[in-house]
Coordinates of C-alpha atoms and ligand atoms in Angstrom, one line a residue:
X26 CA -10.2 21.0 10.8
X27 CA -6.9 19.6 12.2
X28 CA -3.9 19.9 9.8
X29 CA -3.9 16.8 7.8
X30 CA -8.0 16.4 7.5
X31 CA -9.1 15.3 3.9
X32 CA -10.9 18.3 2.1
X33 CA -14.3 16.8 1.2
X34 CA -13.2 18.1 -2.4
X35 CA -10.6 15.6 -2.5
X36 CA -12.7 12.4 -0.9
X37 CA -13.0 10.6 -4.1
X38 CA -10.3 8.1 -4.0
X39 CA -12.1 5.3 -5.9
X40 CA -9.7 2.7 -3.9
X41 CA -10.7 3.9 -0.1
X42 CA -14.0 4.8 -0.9
X43 CA -16.3 2.2 -2.8
X44 CA -19.0 4.3 -3.9
X45 CA -16.2 6.3 -5.8
X46 CA -15.0 3.8 -7.8
X47 CA -17.4 4.2 -10.8
X48 CA -17.0 7.9 -10.9
X49 CA -13.5 8.4 -10.1
X50 CA -10.1 6.9 -11.4
X51 CA -6.2 6.8 -9.9
X52 CA -2.9 7.3 -11.6
X53 CA 0.1 5.2 -10.1
X54 CA 3.7 7.2 -10.9
X55 CA 6.1 4.2 -11.0
X56 CA 9.1 6.2 -9.4
X57 CA 10.0 4.3 -6.3
X58 CA 12.8 2.0 -7.5
X59 CA 14.1 -0.3 -4.7
X60 CA 13.1 -2.0 -1.9
X61 CA 14.4 -1.7 1.7
X62 CA 12.9 -5.2 3.2
X63 CA 12.8 -8.6 1.5
X64 CA 9.9 -10.6 1.7
X65 CA 9.5 -14.3 1.3
X66 CA 7.2 -14.1 -1.2
X67 CA 9.0 -12.0 -3.7
X68 CA 12.1 -11.7 -5.5
X69 CA 11.8 -7.8 -6.4
X70 CA 12.3 -8.3 -9.9
X71 CA 8.7 -6.8 -10.6
X72 CA 6.3 -4.4 -9.0
X73 CA 6.1 -4.8 -5.3
X74 CA 3.3 -7.5 -4.4
X75 CA 1.5 -5.5 -1.7
X76 CA -0.3 -3.0 -4.3
X77 CA 0.6 -5.4 -7.7
X78 CA 0.1 -8.0 -9.8
X79 CA 3.4 -10.0 -10.3
X80 CA 5.1 -10.6 -13.8
X81 CA 4.4 -7.0 -14.7
X82 CA 7.4 -4.8 -14.7
X83 CA 7.2 -1.2 -14.6
X84 CA 10.2 1.1 -16.2
X85 CA 11.2 3.6 -13.4
X86 CA 10.5 7.2 -13.9
X87 CA 11.9 10.5 -12.6
X88 CA 10.1 12.9 -10.6
X89 CA 10.0 15.0 -13.4
X90 CA 8.9 12.8 -15.9
X91 CA 6.0 11.7 -13.4
X92 CA 4.6 15.2 -13.3
X93 CA 4.3 15.4 -17.0
X94 CA 2.8 11.8 -17.2
X95 CA 0.5 13.0 -14.4
X96 CA -0.6 16.4 -16.6
X97 CA -0.6 14.2 -19.7
X98 CA -3.0 11.8 -17.8
X99 CA -5.4 14.7 -16.4
X100 CA -5.9 16.2 -20.0
X101 CA -6.9 12.8 -21.3
X102 CA -8.8 11.5 -18.2
X103 CA -10.1 14.3 -15.9
X104 CA -12.2 12.0 -14.2
X105 CA -8.8 10.8 -12.0
X106 CA -8.7 12.1 -8.9
X107 CA -5.9 10.8 -7.3
X108 CA -2.1 10.0 -7.9
X109 CA -0.5 7.5 -6.0
X110 CA 3.0 6.0 -5.6
X111 CA 3.2 2.3 -5.3
X112 CA 6.3 1.2 -6.5
X113 CA 7.5 -1.0 -8.4
X114 CA 9.9 -0.8 -5.0
X115 CA 9.1 0.7 -1.3
X116 CA 8.2 4.3 -1.8
X117 CA 10.6 5.3 1.2
X118 CA 13.4 3.3 0.8
X119 CA 14.4 6.1 -1.6
X120 CA 12.0 8.8 -0.1
X121 CA 13.9 11.7 -1.8
X122 CA 12.1 10.5 -5.1
X123 CA 8.8 10.0 -3.8
X124 CA 8.5 13.0 -1.5
X125 CA 10.2 15.3 -4.9
X126 CA 7.6 14.1 -7.1
X127 CA 4.5 15.2 -4.7
X128 CA 6.3 18.8 -4.3
X129 CA 6.5 18.7 -8.2
X130 CA 2.9 18.4 -8.3
X131 CA 1.8 20.6 -5.3
X132 CA 3.8 23.2 -6.9
X133 CA 2.1 22.8 -9.7
X134 CA -0.8 23.3 -8.3
X135 CA -3.0 20.5 -9.9
X136 CA -6.4 19.7 -7.8
X137 CA -5.8 16.2 -6.8
X138 CA -5.5 14.1 -3.8
X139 CA -2.2 12.2 -3.2
X140 CA -1.8 8.8 -2.1
X141 CA 1.5 6.5 -1.3
X142 CA 1.9 2.7 -0.1
X143 CA 4.7 1.7 2.2
X144 CA 5.8 -1.6 3.9
X145 CA 6.3 1.1 6.6
X146 CA 9.9 0.6 7.4
X147 CA 10.7 4.2 6.7
X148 CA 8.0 6.4 6.6
X149 CA 7.8 7.8 10.3
X150 CA 10.6 10.5 9.7
X151 CA 8.7 11.6 7.1
X152 CA 5.4 12.2 8.5
X153 CA 5.8 16.1 8.7
X154 CA 6.7 16.5 4.9
X155 CA 3.7 14.3 4.0
X156 CA 1.6 16.8 6.1
X157 CA 3.0 19.5 4.3
X158 CA 2.5 18.2 0.9
X159 CA -1.2 17.3 2.1
X160 CA -1.2 13.6 1.1
X161 CA -3.9 12.5 2.8
X162 CA -3.7 8.4 2.3
X163 CA -1.4 6.2 3.4
X164 CA -1.3 2.6 3.1
X165 CA 1.0 0.7 5.6
X166 CA 1.6 -3.5 4.3
X167 CA 1.4 -4.9 7.9
X168 CA 1.3 -9.2 7.6
X169 CA 1.6 -9.6 10.9
X170 CA 2.3 -8.0 14.4
X171 CA 4.0 -11.5 15.9
X172 CA 7.6 -11.5 15.2
X173 CA 7.5 -15.2 15.2
X174 CA 5.1 -15.5 12.3
X175 CA 7.0 -12.2 11.1
X176 CA 10.3 -14.2 10.5
X177 CA 8.4 -16.6 8.0
X178 CA 7.1 -13.8 6.1
X179 CA 10.4 -11.4 5.8
X180 CA 13.7 -12.7 5.1
X181 CA 16.0 -9.4 5.8
X182 CA 15.4 -5.6 6.7
X183 CA 17.9 -3.2 6.0
X184 CA 18.9 -0.5 8.3
X185 CA 21.3 2.8 8.3
X186 CA 23.5 0.6 10.5
X187 CA 23.5 -2.7 8.1
X188 CA 21.4 -5.6 7.1
X189 CA 19.4 -7.4 9.9
X190 CA 17.8 -11.0 10.0
X191 CA 15.3 -13.5 11.7
X192 CA 13.6 -12.4 14.3
X193 CA 15.7 -9.2 15.1
X194 CA 14.3 -8.1 11.4
X195 CA 10.6 -9.0 11.7
X196 CA 10.6 -7.1 15.0
X197 CA 12.1 -4.0 14.1
X198 CA 9.8 -4.0 10.9
X199 CA 6.7 -4.8 13.1
X200 CA 7.4 -1.8 15.9
X201 CA 7.9 0.9 13.1
X202 CA 4.8 -0.4 11.0
X203 CA 2.9 0.1 14.5
X204 CA 4.5 3.6 15.4
X205 CA 4.1 4.6 11.7
X206 CA 0.7 3.9 11.9
X207 CA 0.0 5.3 15.2
X208 CA 1.3 8.6 14.2
X209 CA -0.2 8.5 10.7
X210 CA -3.6 8.5 12.5
X211 CA -2.6 10.8 15.1
X212 CA -2.1 13.4 12.7
X213 CA -5.0 12.5 10.9
X214 CA -4.2 10.6 7.8
X215 CA -6.7 8.3 6.2
X216 CA -4.8 4.9 6.5
X217 CA -5.5 1.5 4.7
X218 CA -3.5 -1.6 6.0
X219 CA -2.7 -3.9 3.4
X220 CA -2.1 -7.9 4.7
X221 CA -0.9 -10.8 2.5
X222 CA -2.8 -13.8 3.3
X223 CA -0.1 -16.8 3.2
X224 CA -2.1 -20.3 4.5
X225 CA -0.6 -21.9 7.4
X226 CA 1.5 -18.6 8.1
X227 CA -0.6 -15.6 9.1
X228 CA -4.6 -17.0 8.0
X229 CA -5.3 -17.9 11.9
X230 CA -3.3 -14.4 12.9
X231 CA -5.8 -12.1 11.0
X232 CA -8.4 -11.5 13.2
X233 CA -6.0 -10.7 15.9
X234 CA -4.1 -8.7 13.9
X235 CA -7.7 -6.6 12.3
X236 CA -8.2 -5.9 16.3
X237 CA -5.3 -4.5 16.8
X238 CA -5.5 -2.0 13.7
X239 CA -8.9 -1.5 14.9
X240 CA -7.2 -0.3 18.5
X241 CA -4.6 1.9 16.2
X242 CA -7.5 3.8 14.2
X243 CA -6.8 2.3 10.7
X244 CA -9.9 3.2 8.3
X245 CA -9.7 0.2 5.9
X246 CA -8.1 -3.5 5.7
X247 CA -7.3 -4.8 2.0
X248 CA -6.4 -8.9 2.6
X249 CA -4.5 -9.9 -0.2
X250 CA -4.4 -13.5 -1.1
X251 CA -0.6 -14.7 -1.9
X252 CA 0.5 -15.3 -5.4
X253 CA 3.2 -17.6 -4.9
X254 CA 6.1 -16.6 -7.1
X255 CA 8.6 -18.9 -8.7
X256 CA 12.1 -18.6 -7.3
X257 CA 10.8 -17.1 -3.9
X258 CA 11.0 -19.7 -1.1
X259 CA 7.2 -19.2 -1.0
X260 CA 6.7 -21.1 -4.5
X261 CA 5.2 -24.0 -3.2
X262 CA 2.6 -22.7 -1.2
X263 CA -0.7 -22.8 -2.1
X264 CA -2.9 -19.2 -2.6
X265 CA -5.7 -19.2 0.2
X266 CA -9.2 -20.0 -1.6
X267 CA -11.7 -17.7 -2.5
X268 CA -13.9 -18.7 0.5
X269 CA -11.0 -18.8 3.1
X270 CA -10.6 -14.7 2.3
X271 CA -14.3 -14.2 2.1
X272 CA -14.3 -15.4 5.8
X273 CA -11.2 -14.1 7.0
X274 CA -12.7 -10.7 5.5
X275 CA -15.6 -11.0 7.5
X276 CA -13.9 -11.8 10.8
X277 CA -11.5 -9.1 10.3
X278 CA -14.5 -7.1 9.5
X279 CA -15.9 -6.9 12.9
X280 CA -12.9 -4.6 13.7
X281 CA -12.2 -2.8 10.5
X282 CA -13.9 -2.2 7.2
X283 CA -12.6 -4.3 4.4
X284 CA -11.7 -3.4 1.1
X285 CA -13.5 -5.8 -1.6
X286 CA -12.6 -4.6 -4.8
X287 CA -8.8 -4.0 -5.1
X288 CA -7.3 -4.5 -8.7
X289 CA -4.0 -5.4 -7.8
X290 CA -3.1 -3.0 -10.0
X291 CA 0.7 -2.3 -11.7
X292 CA 2.6 0.6 -10.5
X293 CA 2.0 2.5 -13.2
X294 CA -1.8 2.1 -13.5
X295 CA -4.0 4.6 -14.8
X296 CA -7.9 5.4 -15.3
X297 CA -10.7 3.6 -13.7
X298 CA -10.2 0.5 -11.7
X299 CA -11.4 -2.2 -14.2
X300 CA -14.4 -3.8 -12.8
X301 CA -14.2 -6.4 -15.3
X302 CA -11.6 -7.8 -13.6
X303 CA -12.6 -7.8 -10.4
X304 CA -11.6 -10.5 -8.1
X305 CA -14.0 -13.2 -6.7
X306 CA -12.6 -13.0 -3.4
X307 CA -15.5 -10.5 -2.0
Ligands
LIG241 FE1 8.8 -6.9 -2.6 FE2 7.2 -5.0 -1.7 FE3 8.2 -7.0 0.0 FE4 9.5 -5.0 -0.9 S1 8.2 -4.7 0.2 S2 10.0 -7.2 -0.6 S3 9.1 -4.8 -3.4 S4 6.8 -7.2 -2.1
LIG242 FE1 -6.4 0.9 -5.5 FE2 -5.8 -2.3 -5.1 FE3 -5.1 -0.6 -7.4 FE4 -4.0 0.0 -5.0 S1 -4.0 -2.1 -6.5 S2 -4.6 1.3 -6.8 S3 -5.7 0.0 -3.5 S4 -7.4 -1.2 -6.6

């Protein structure tokens, strides 16, 4: 078995494997306080919209508190099979917090799969650590691979040398995302790509994006309808109607299997995915 291939005992992720969602749960540990990009549809005073519902602000906890929370949750909910970090900011804006949380969990010897979500800007250098820590599941949000579309979706990107804007920012982010997904698949991670669907901006581009993701070996795609937030430059946009999402999932599904049961959980969610709240976009 290659170094980062998932053991069968940890293949029970309720999000990546739809068949597992009625038997296994997940916990999100909100240790990631800040973000290294600015999406046009986000105003960063709540959870990252790529995995989470807007308007629900989670308290950030330390890696030590995260381990404590996980241990208590496992006593109450032994069906939890995966612990993930998905906000409230980006998990690799301050990567030391994410990695320390995973290190503490592994040092404790807890039998649980690990999962992380990111915009992909700053993951690449940390792939060896993720392998060492046996983090098998990674989600990268990729809304486009066209920098022209990217300039409408991303307002700025922070780099070690300063903040960049416009086409330069979009191109850098897209290059990092593609490089990251490619490296993750080469290292046998199970990779999901989330894409926020913004009507009139990237909806027409989704089949092309899915085809490219298939070429990279992506395991699963999750098309997420835009939630237009007050105070953002996309406040006046209409969210895509359910029929449009359904159509896009069908088109993208020709290339990459589609997730249809995402609940857009908050960054401190725990327990089973709530099937009662299942969206009607499937
Ligand atoms: Fe907001 Fe998430 Fe985008 Fe960061 S990556 S700007 S937290 S939606
Ligand atoms: Fe799973 Fe979606 Fe919830 Fe993330 S937001 S834990 S992918 S159901």
